[in-house]
Amino acid sequence: MVVRSTAAPPTPWSRNLAEPTIHETTFVHPVSNIIGDVRIGANVIVAPGTSIRADEGTPFSIGENTNIQDGVVIHGLDQGRVIGDDQNQYSVWIGKNVSITHMALIHGPAYVGDDAFIGFRSTVFNARVGAGCVIMMHALIKDVEIPPGKYVPSGSIIITQHQADRLPNAEVADQQFAHHVVGINQLLRTGYQCAADSKCIAPIRDEIAKSYTNTGITVLELERSSEVSSNSLSAEIIEQVRYLLNQGYKIGTEHVDERRFRTGCWQSCQPIQPGSMNEAIATLEGCLRDHSGEYVRLFGIDSGRRRVLETIIQRPDGVVSAIKSSGFKPSASNGNGNGNGRYSSNGNGHAANSGSFGSEIIDQIGNLLSNGYKIGTEHVDERRFRTGSWNSCKPIESTSINDVIAALEECIEGHQGEYVRLIGIDAKAKRRVLESIIQRPNGQVASFDTKKSLSKASSGGGTATATATSTKLSSEVVDQIRQILAGGYKVSAEHVDQRRFRTGSWASCGQIDTKSDREAIAALEGYLAEYPGEYVRLIGIDTKAKRRILETIIQRP
């Protein structure tokens, strides 16, 4: 197969006309360009539409088993070098088993360590990304060093070392997903290399080949499993079962009645061993039948006996849920709709349950704890609410989700008829990162998701002085809009349909250029009317810092 690779052009800084060095086992698609001193190791796949151009910054090194996907651009500045793992200087160093996914940009000087994952359209420039890091979609990494094993949520802008140092660790499921992507691309590389050779391709078509992840599930079996259907399980749950089996997890199911649900006393159904999709679905349906009128949940179990992807799939009213996990979620599935794909767990692998709070608040608590923040609660009666004179409830020292929920329920129980709010606290910076009202005087316990960064501290908390109202937006959302504008921030919105919601592919509704809460509310109501049947989320934007301070879903399908 002809590879489109050329020598670097003569320039004032480079006259040696260096050419690429490509290992014989590597596949380079002919509709891609490799220019200059690019050193590509064994078993690499370079997909169509890529540009790897070492004509200014040079040389580049790309390690074995790495995949460079469609539309990726790799380039470098004339000035600036990084030290590769071989202790030599490079404009761009990309390690082994790395995934540089669709449309990503790696611009030297840049270092990407072994086993790293760079998500769609993300940019790494003048930066070092440590081994095992997982960077999700549309992220910017610039002028920083990301420590090994860190997780960068979708849409993040990491441009200071302080931001980089505070990133959470990548979860096991994140790294397993990255490993899976490498495996898939190795199979693609093999297939592309022998696509024109009937003798080569026949075994791939005809034999039962083991998958790269060595799960015991064959490629042909996975293809057949796509035809699996169920009268009682949604397509999302079937896809979740397939994902767990494909990753080599065992699958467990548990059930509990309404009375014991509040105490978390779940009981196991029959275990599901790794095997065929049809057997797994049949066992799962049997558990649902045997325990109709109860809660039933599905989860994966990894080799360390830790739970991943806990999902309630049936409720006492008989509704079989689509995926809405209160435990671990795969990184591609953004269960709370913020596009960052993080997980929430109480640390021992068991998801918390509460009869008082919606899963959004439980997820919110999990996210705060996983990021190292403390949690507090405050209460205030209706008279003092207008002046923002909040009083603290009992301090919460625990880092367990169940303990935190118990403390929240105790605060609510002790202050019926009052406002109660949840607070996230950055103890090191001594500032609040979140304030979310979870109870109002009418007894309503909120179930909305607030993710508000209060970099300017709380200005009045939740004053009730606004006169703007809405027939389509809740009072909490109206409060949020007012607080965003009062803080000098801008308001925007995004929408996504149900199919793209799982991948976090949100589209902008448009900027709302107004400081009037009434005009902002009217614009948001217009978006809700324009995108019925879709998710719509409200965004607060700090234009000076070029970052988002709030994302909250205000409409669901």
XYZ file of C-alpha atoms in Angstrom:
557
model
C 0.000 0.000 0.000
C 1.397 3.402 -0.939
C 2.067 5.672 2.028
C 1.962 9.416 1.474
C 5.128 10.426 3.325
C 7.629 13.036 2.191
C 10.835 14.650 3.325
C 10.736 17.906 5.220
C 11.194 20.945 2.963
C 14.444 22.927 3.180
C 14.094 25.852 5.576
C 16.466 28.272 7.358
C 16.237 26.128 10.490
C 16.373 22.698 8.815
C 18.337 21.715 5.699
C 18.692 17.953 6.191
C 15.512 16.968 4.275
C 14.677 14.338 6.920
C 12.134 11.666 5.987
C 9.683 9.653 8.117
C 10.767 6.343 9.626
C 7.770 4.000 9.787
C 7.858 0.475 11.236
C 6.852 -2.244 8.778
C 3.983 -3.431 11.022
C 2.376 0.016 11.103
C -0.633 0.840 8.930
C -0.776 4.337 7.438
C -3.867 5.139 5.409
C -3.000 6.573 1.982
C -5.319 9.545 2.574
C -3.034 10.945 5.265
C 0.189 12.942 5.218
C 3.412 12.310 7.141
C 6.156 14.841 6.544
C 9.685 15.145 7.905
C 11.473 13.399 10.770
C 8.537 11.402 12.163
C 9.529 8.155 13.902
C 6.601 5.749 14.136
C 6.920 2.520 16.141
C 5.439 -0.932 15.662
C 1.730 -1.720 15.323
C 0.609 1.894 15.011
C -2.507 2.789 12.999
C -2.725 6.173 11.267
C -6.299 6.754 10.084
C -7.565 8.722 7.057
C -7.303 12.499 6.977
C -4.480 12.852 9.487
C -1.630 15.348 9.147
C 1.638 14.577 10.950
C 3.935 17.378 9.861
C 7.449 17.686 11.278
C 8.507 20.521 8.983
C 8.896 23.209 11.640
C 9.170 21.586 15.044
C 11.098 18.317 14.719
C 11.534 15.412 15.403
C 8.331 13.551 16.359
C 8.159 10.142 18.028
C 5.033 7.956 18.096
C 5.240 4.810 20.232
C 4.081 1.289 19.485
C 0.407 0.237 19.566
C -0.713 3.861 19.391
C -3.706 4.898 17.259
C -3.872 8.249 15.465
C -7.496 8.633 14.417
C -9.285 10.480 11.612
C -8.565 14.186 11.234
C -5.840 14.361 13.884
C -3.236 17.113 13.396
C 0.246 16.809 14.885
C 2.579 19.770 14.378
C 5.209 21.657 16.354
C 6.805 25.061 16.819
C 10.368 25.671 15.739
C 11.241 26.683 19.297
C 10.689 24.511 22.353
C 11.396 20.833 23.016
C 10.280 18.120 25.431
C 12.344 15.274 26.848
C 11.109 11.897 25.635
C 11.244 8.672 27.600
C 14.551 7.886 25.872
C 15.959 11.138 27.356
C 16.340 12.768 23.924
C 14.735 16.015 22.818
C 11.616 16.039 20.658
C 9.116 18.560 19.401
C 6.357 15.978 19.949
C 6.634 12.770 21.940
C 3.671 10.362 21.969
C 4.153 7.209 24.039
C 2.999 3.620 23.701
C -0.643 2.451 23.698
C -1.931 6.002 23.273
C -5.267 6.948 21.666
C -5.297 10.301 19.855
C -8.945 10.345 18.824
C -10.869 12.062 16.035
C -9.963 15.688 15.220
C -7.601 16.120 18.174
C -4.657 18.538 17.902
C -1.238 17.799 19.399
C 0.998 20.818 18.895
C 4.583 20.782 20.033
C 6.304 21.255 22.226
C 4.123 18.481 23.620
C 4.553 15.202 25.501
C 1.838 12.536 25.785
C 2.719 9.616 28.065
C 2.079 5.893 27.668
C -1.545 4.647 27.846
C -2.989 8.169 27.629
C -6.334 8.934 25.962
C -6.945 12.245 24.143
C -10.644 12.788 23.350
C -12.373 14.188 20.279
C -11.291 17.710 19.253
C -9.129 18.204 22.325
C -5.932 20.279 22.089
C -2.575 19.714 23.778
C -0.093 22.571 23.264
C 3.147 23.361 25.069
C 2.215 20.815 27.713
C 3.037 17.435 29.187
C 0.274 14.854 29.653
C 1.351 12.113 32.055
C 1.052 8.381 31.514
C -2.444 6.938 31.947
C -4.232 10.295 31.762
C -7.736 10.375 30.282
C -8.648 13.633 28.543
C -12.212 13.786 27.311
C -13.758 15.773 24.457
C -13.198 19.453 23.533
C -10.589 20.048 26.264
C -7.708 22.536 26.095
C -4.412 21.613 27.780
C -1.872 24.436 27.498
C 1.282 25.526 29.331
C 0.894 22.895 32.080
C 2.074 19.469 33.174
C -0.755 17.017 33.889
C 0.403 14.474 36.502
C 0.111 10.798 35.536
C -3.253 9.073 35.878
C -5.435 12.203 35.940
C -8.876 12.762 34.415
C -9.788 15.895 32.426
C -13.570 16.338 31.913
C -15.049 17.314 28.552
C -14.867 21.032 27.804
C -12.209 21.719 30.443
C -9.713 24.533 29.968
C -6.545 23.679 31.879
C -4.102 26.574 31.469
C -2.610 26.975 34.969
C -0.595 24.469 36.943
C -2.922 24.962 39.899
C -5.808 23.677 37.758
C -3.717 20.729 36.602
C -2.683 19.767 40.123
C -6.308 19.711 41.315
C -7.577 17.341 38.619
C -9.207 14.135 39.887
C -7.694 10.722 39.295
C -8.948 8.681 36.359
C -11.163 5.825 37.498
C -10.432 2.204 36.652
C -13.352 2.207 34.202
C -11.832 5.232 32.399
C -8.517 3.477 31.902
C -10.186 0.229 30.891
C -12.157 2.135 28.277
C -8.911 3.653 26.953
C -7.385 0.161 26.835
C -10.439 -1.087 24.951
C -10.040 1.664 22.320
C -6.408 0.605 21.767
C -7.577 -2.984 21.310
C -10.280 -2.075 18.805
C -7.764 -0.120 16.753
C -5.317 -3.026 16.777
C -8.038 -5.178 15.228
C -8.698 -2.444 12.675
C -4.983 -2.201 11.847
C -4.819 -5.932 11.201
C -7.956 -5.814 9.071
C -6.770 -2.854 6.990
C -3.391 -4.441 6.328
C -4.886 -7.569 4.819
C -8.070 -6.085 3.336
C -6.778 -6.573 -0.213
C -5.523 -10.127 0.410
C -8.260 -12.796 0.327
C -5.976 -15.380 1.956
C -5.306 -12.994 4.816
C -8.846 -11.798 5.361
C -10.583 -15.198 5.215
C -9.570 -16.251 8.757
C -10.817 -12.953 10.145
C -14.189 -13.451 8.491
C -14.540 -17.154 9.155
C -12.802 -17.946 12.424
C -13.980 -17.171 15.933
C -11.274 -14.732 16.997
C -10.784 -13.753 20.613
C -11.111 -10.075 21.383
C -8.155 -7.943 22.402
C -9.475 -7.610 25.923
C -9.513 -11.418 26.318
C -12.994 -11.492 27.800
C -13.943 -14.866 26.377
C -16.491 -13.238 24.081
C -15.792 -13.736 20.397
C -15.961 -11.064 17.744
C -18.703 -12.998 15.963
C -20.666 -13.345 19.160
C -20.499 -9.598 19.733
C -21.782 -9.028 16.215
C -24.696 -11.381 16.812
C -25.389 -9.770 20.172
C -26.318 -6.551 18.410
C -29.480 -8.347 17.372
C -30.459 -9.150 20.968
C -33.839 -7.726 21.955
C -36.002 -7.778 25.043
C -39.626 -7.013 25.782
C -38.846 -5.758 29.282
C -35.446 -4.059 28.955
C -34.684 -0.834 27.120
C -32.054 -0.629 24.393
C -29.846 1.400 26.746
C -29.816 -1.370 29.375
C -29.076 -4.005 26.741
C -26.195 -1.850 25.549
C -24.951 -1.513 29.132
C -24.974 -5.294 29.575
C -23.045 -5.652 26.323
C -20.494 -3.061 27.479
C -19.934 -4.854 30.805
C -19.511 -8.250 29.162
C -17.192 -6.826 26.525
C -14.988 -5.322 29.238
C -14.769 -8.644 31.088
C -16.865 -7.673 34.100
C -19.109 -10.028 35.984
C -22.669 -8.754 36.221
C -24.705 -8.660 39.406
C -28.328 -7.816 40.152
C -30.002 -6.912 43.431
C -33.549 -6.210 44.585
C -35.177 -4.480 47.537
C -38.736 -3.568 48.538
C -39.878 0.001 49.176
C -39.509 -0.221 52.956
C -35.936 -1.470 52.893
C -34.969 0.821 49.997
C -34.465 3.722 52.400
C -31.982 1.717 54.468
C -30.133 0.282 51.474
C -30.737 -3.374 52.428
C -30.441 -4.868 48.940
C -30.519 -8.621 48.309
C -28.788 -10.435 45.458
C -30.517 -12.083 42.516
C -28.901 -14.932 40.606
C -25.365 -13.908 39.486
C -24.656 -13.458 35.771
C -21.337 -14.891 34.623
C -19.452 -13.515 31.588
C -20.858 -15.333 28.579
C -23.407 -14.775 25.876
C -25.672 -11.748 25.701
C -28.775 -13.909 25.391
C -28.015 -15.770 28.640
C -27.324 -12.505 30.473
C -30.550 -10.875 29.252
C -32.593 -13.966 30.141
C -31.184 -14.019 33.703
C -31.824 -10.300 34.089
C -35.412 -10.624 32.896
C -35.902 -13.489 35.371
C -34.850 -11.224 38.241
C -37.327 -8.549 37.114
C -40.149 -11.087 36.923
C -39.364 -12.636 40.307
C -39.300 -9.247 42.011
C -42.021 -7.218 40.344
C -43.173 -4.397 42.592
C -39.636 -3.913 43.929
C -36.533 -1.954 43.037
C -34.038 -3.924 40.926
C -30.552 -2.702 40.073
C -27.816 -3.854 37.723
C -24.070 -3.443 38.251
C -20.710 -4.690 36.994
C -18.022 -6.272 39.164
C -14.363 -5.874 38.220
C -11.458 -8.178 39.049
C -10.852 -6.280 42.283
C -14.433 -7.029 43.389
C -15.316 -3.378 43.017
C -18.674 -2.291 41.592
C -18.990 -0.250 38.443
C -22.006 1.136 36.602
C -24.710 0.708 39.268
C -28.089 1.364 37.675
C -31.638 1.027 38.990
C -33.501 -0.690 36.152
C -36.890 -1.284 37.804
C -38.947 0.640 40.351
C -41.952 -0.458 42.429
C -44.388 1.150 40.002
C -43.229 -1.381 37.424
C -41.312 1.113 35.327
C -38.178 -0.392 33.817
C -35.727 2.466 33.643
C -33.516 3.583 30.834
C -29.959 4.090 32.010
C -29.650 6.568 34.812
C -26.860 5.304 36.991
C -26.461 6.367 40.590
C -23.077 4.706 40.762
C -20.275 4.419 38.266
C -20.864 5.470 34.659
C -18.727 4.786 31.617
C -16.898 7.853 30.511
C -18.818 8.040 27.274
C -22.078 8.219 29.106
C -22.736 11.403 30.903
C -25.500 10.588 33.285
C -25.777 13.991 34.845
C -25.680 15.789 31.539
C -22.697 17.988 32.234
C -20.450 16.447 29.703
C -17.659 15.663 32.131
C -18.436 12.008 32.511
C -17.363 11.683 36.053
C -18.487 9.087 38.534
C -20.115 9.298 41.918
C -19.588 6.689 44.578
C -19.337 6.544 48.333
C -15.870 5.105 48.090
C -16.635 1.483 48.838
C -18.213 0.764 45.497
C -21.813 1.007 46.668
C -24.060 3.753 45.412
C -25.983 5.700 47.999
C -29.775 5.674 48.076
C -32.172 8.084 49.664
C -35.902 8.310 49.760
C -35.603 12.083 50.204
C -33.304 13.112 47.383
C -33.272 12.651 43.632
C -30.335 10.965 41.925
C -29.107 14.387 40.736
C -28.393 15.489 44.318
C -26.767 12.148 45.132
C -24.573 12.541 42.029
C -23.805 16.092 43.114
C -22.643 14.910 46.538
C -20.514 12.195 44.939
C -18.855 14.693 42.610
C -18.029 17.040 45.488
C -16.519 14.264 47.598
C -14.549 12.775 44.691
C -12.990 16.191 44.050
C -11.856 16.486 47.672
C -14.370 19.119 48.757
C -16.102 19.228 52.138
C -19.876 19.383 52.401
C -21.938 21.585 54.661
C -25.608 22.466 55.158
C -27.399 25.654 56.163
C -30.994 26.569 56.995
C -33.026 29.748 57.220
C -36.686 30.605 57.817
C -38.778 32.553 55.325
C -38.352 35.893 57.101
C -34.556 35.738 57.219
C -34.301 34.214 53.739
C -34.774 37.671 52.206
C -31.728 38.987 54.071
C -29.552 35.930 53.439
C -29.069 35.236 57.179
C -28.385 31.498 56.932
C -27.490 29.353 59.939
C -25.283 26.258 59.798
C -26.549 22.771 60.538
C -24.331 20.208 62.228
C -20.886 20.024 60.536
C -20.319 17.032 58.233
C -16.839 15.555 58.581
C -17.431 12.229 56.836
C -16.420 11.505 53.222
C -18.985 8.689 52.832
C -21.995 9.463 50.628
C -24.305 7.512 52.941
C -23.095 9.468 55.994
C -23.490 12.767 54.160
C -27.015 11.909 53.021
C -27.925 10.896 56.571
C -26.652 14.266 57.827
C -28.614 16.116 55.148
C -31.792 14.242 56.008
C -31.220 15.035 59.691
C -30.859 18.752 58.886
C -34.044 18.688 56.796
C -35.926 16.793 59.498
C -34.834 19.294 62.121
C -35.834 22.315 60.049
C -39.167 21.501 58.474
C -40.862 24.583 57.027
C -37.519 26.280 56.297
C -35.102 26.608 53.435
C -32.192 24.158 53.552
C -29.224 24.335 51.222
C -26.296 22.082 50.385
C -22.818 23.661 50.268
C -19.583 22.471 48.684
C -16.469 23.862 50.352
C -12.911 24.060 49.024
C -11.108 23.804 52.365
C -7.697 24.718 50.948
C -8.868 27.872 49.185
C -11.383 28.580 51.969
C -14.200 29.323 49.565
C -17.499 27.865 48.505
C -17.722 26.051 45.201
C -21.426 25.257 45.284
C -24.668 26.385 46.927
C -27.842 24.472 46.116
C -31.225 24.820 47.820
C -32.509 21.308 48.541
C -35.637 22.157 50.578
C -38.143 24.998 50.563
C -40.711 26.019 53.197
C -43.500 24.131 51.410
C -41.606 20.933 52.202
C -40.495 20.360 48.620
C -37.152 18.599 48.393
C -35.400 19.733 45.230
C -34.218 17.244 42.646
C -32.505 19.596 40.231
C -28.797 19.613 39.501
C -26.822 22.743 40.325
C -23.115 22.941 39.657
C -22.286 26.474 40.557
C -18.783 27.778 41.193
C -18.873 30.792 43.475
C -15.478 32.286 42.792
C -16.732 35.634 44.014
C -18.244 33.990 47.091
C -21.894 33.981 47.888
C -23.532 37.306 47.226
C -26.785 37.212 49.125
C -27.137 33.450 48.826
C -30.683 32.940 47.693
C -32.440 36.240 48.050
C -36.116 36.264 47.242
C -36.228 39.795 45.912
C -36.580 38.968 42.249
C -39.777 39.794 40.493
C -39.042 37.864 37.305
C -41.200 34.766 36.952
C -41.709 32.030 34.416
C -44.430 29.539 33.630
C -41.920 27.115 32.065
C -38.914 27.469 34.373
C -38.849 26.441 38.009
C -38.205 28.992 40.754
C -34.765 27.403 41.276
C -33.806 28.069 37.665
C -35.097 31.638 37.876
C -32.952 32.103 41.013
C -29.937 30.715 39.180
C -30.409 33.068 36.223
C -30.682 36.020 38.554
C -27.542 35.043 40.470
C -25.537 34.486 37.282
C -26.414 37.940 35.975
C -25.915 39.609 39.374
C -22.405 38.156 39.494
C -21.530 39.784 36.181
C -21.595 36.511 34.274
C -23.277 35.699 30.967
C -26.137 33.260 30.393
C -26.223 30.714 27.591
C -27.925 27.405 26.801
C -27.247 24.133 25.000
C -29.463 21.316 23.709
C -29.013 17.674 22.746
C -31.310 14.847 21.653
C -31.555 11.542 23.517
C -29.179 9.694 21.209
C -26.379 12.227 21.495
C -26.964 12.807 25.213
C -25.049 9.616 26.012
C -21.939 10.916 24.254
C -22.186 14.455 25.630
C -22.455 16.020 22.139
C -24.288 19.186 23.155
C -25.027 21.948 20.614
C -25.277 25.637 21.466
C -28.698 27.278 21.421
C -27.024 30.669 21.102
C -25.585 33.372 23.347
C -27.987 35.419 25.424
C -26.553 38.943 25.426
C -28.579 40.619 28.131
C -28.266 41.674 31.741
C -32.032 41.591 32.253
C -33.348 38.520 34.029
C -36.698 38.927 32.249
C -35.058 38.902 28.811
C -32.874 35.931 29.779
C -35.910 33.997 30.995
C -37.791 34.806 27.795
C -34.860 33.598 25.697
C -34.616 30.347 27.650
C -38.348 29.750 27.345
C -37.940 30.234 23.601
C -35.249 27.534 23.535
C -37.483 25.130 25.464
C -40.211 25.679 22.900
C -37.737 25.351 20.015
C -36.312 22.032 21.239
C -39.206 20.016 22.679
C -38.348 16.402 23.371
C -34.668 17.228 23.910
C -32.405 17.952 26.846
C -31.757 21.660 27.388
C -29.255 22.975 29.902
C -28.567 26.405 31.329
C -24.965 27.620 31.363
C -23.317 30.419 33.309
C -20.127 31.786 31.711
C -17.304 33.773 33.311
C -16.167 35.631 30.176
C -13.007 37.029 31.782
C -11.719 33.637 32.921
C -13.217 31.962 29.819
C -14.780 29.175 31.834
C -18.184 27.884 32.811
C -19.361 28.440 36.352
C -22.637 26.573 36.095
C -24.275 23.820 34.059
C -27.736 22.568 34.952
C -30.295 20.639 32.934
C -33.582 22.539 32.802
C -35.508 20.293 30.399
C -35.507 16.553 29.805
C -37.174 14.590 26.999
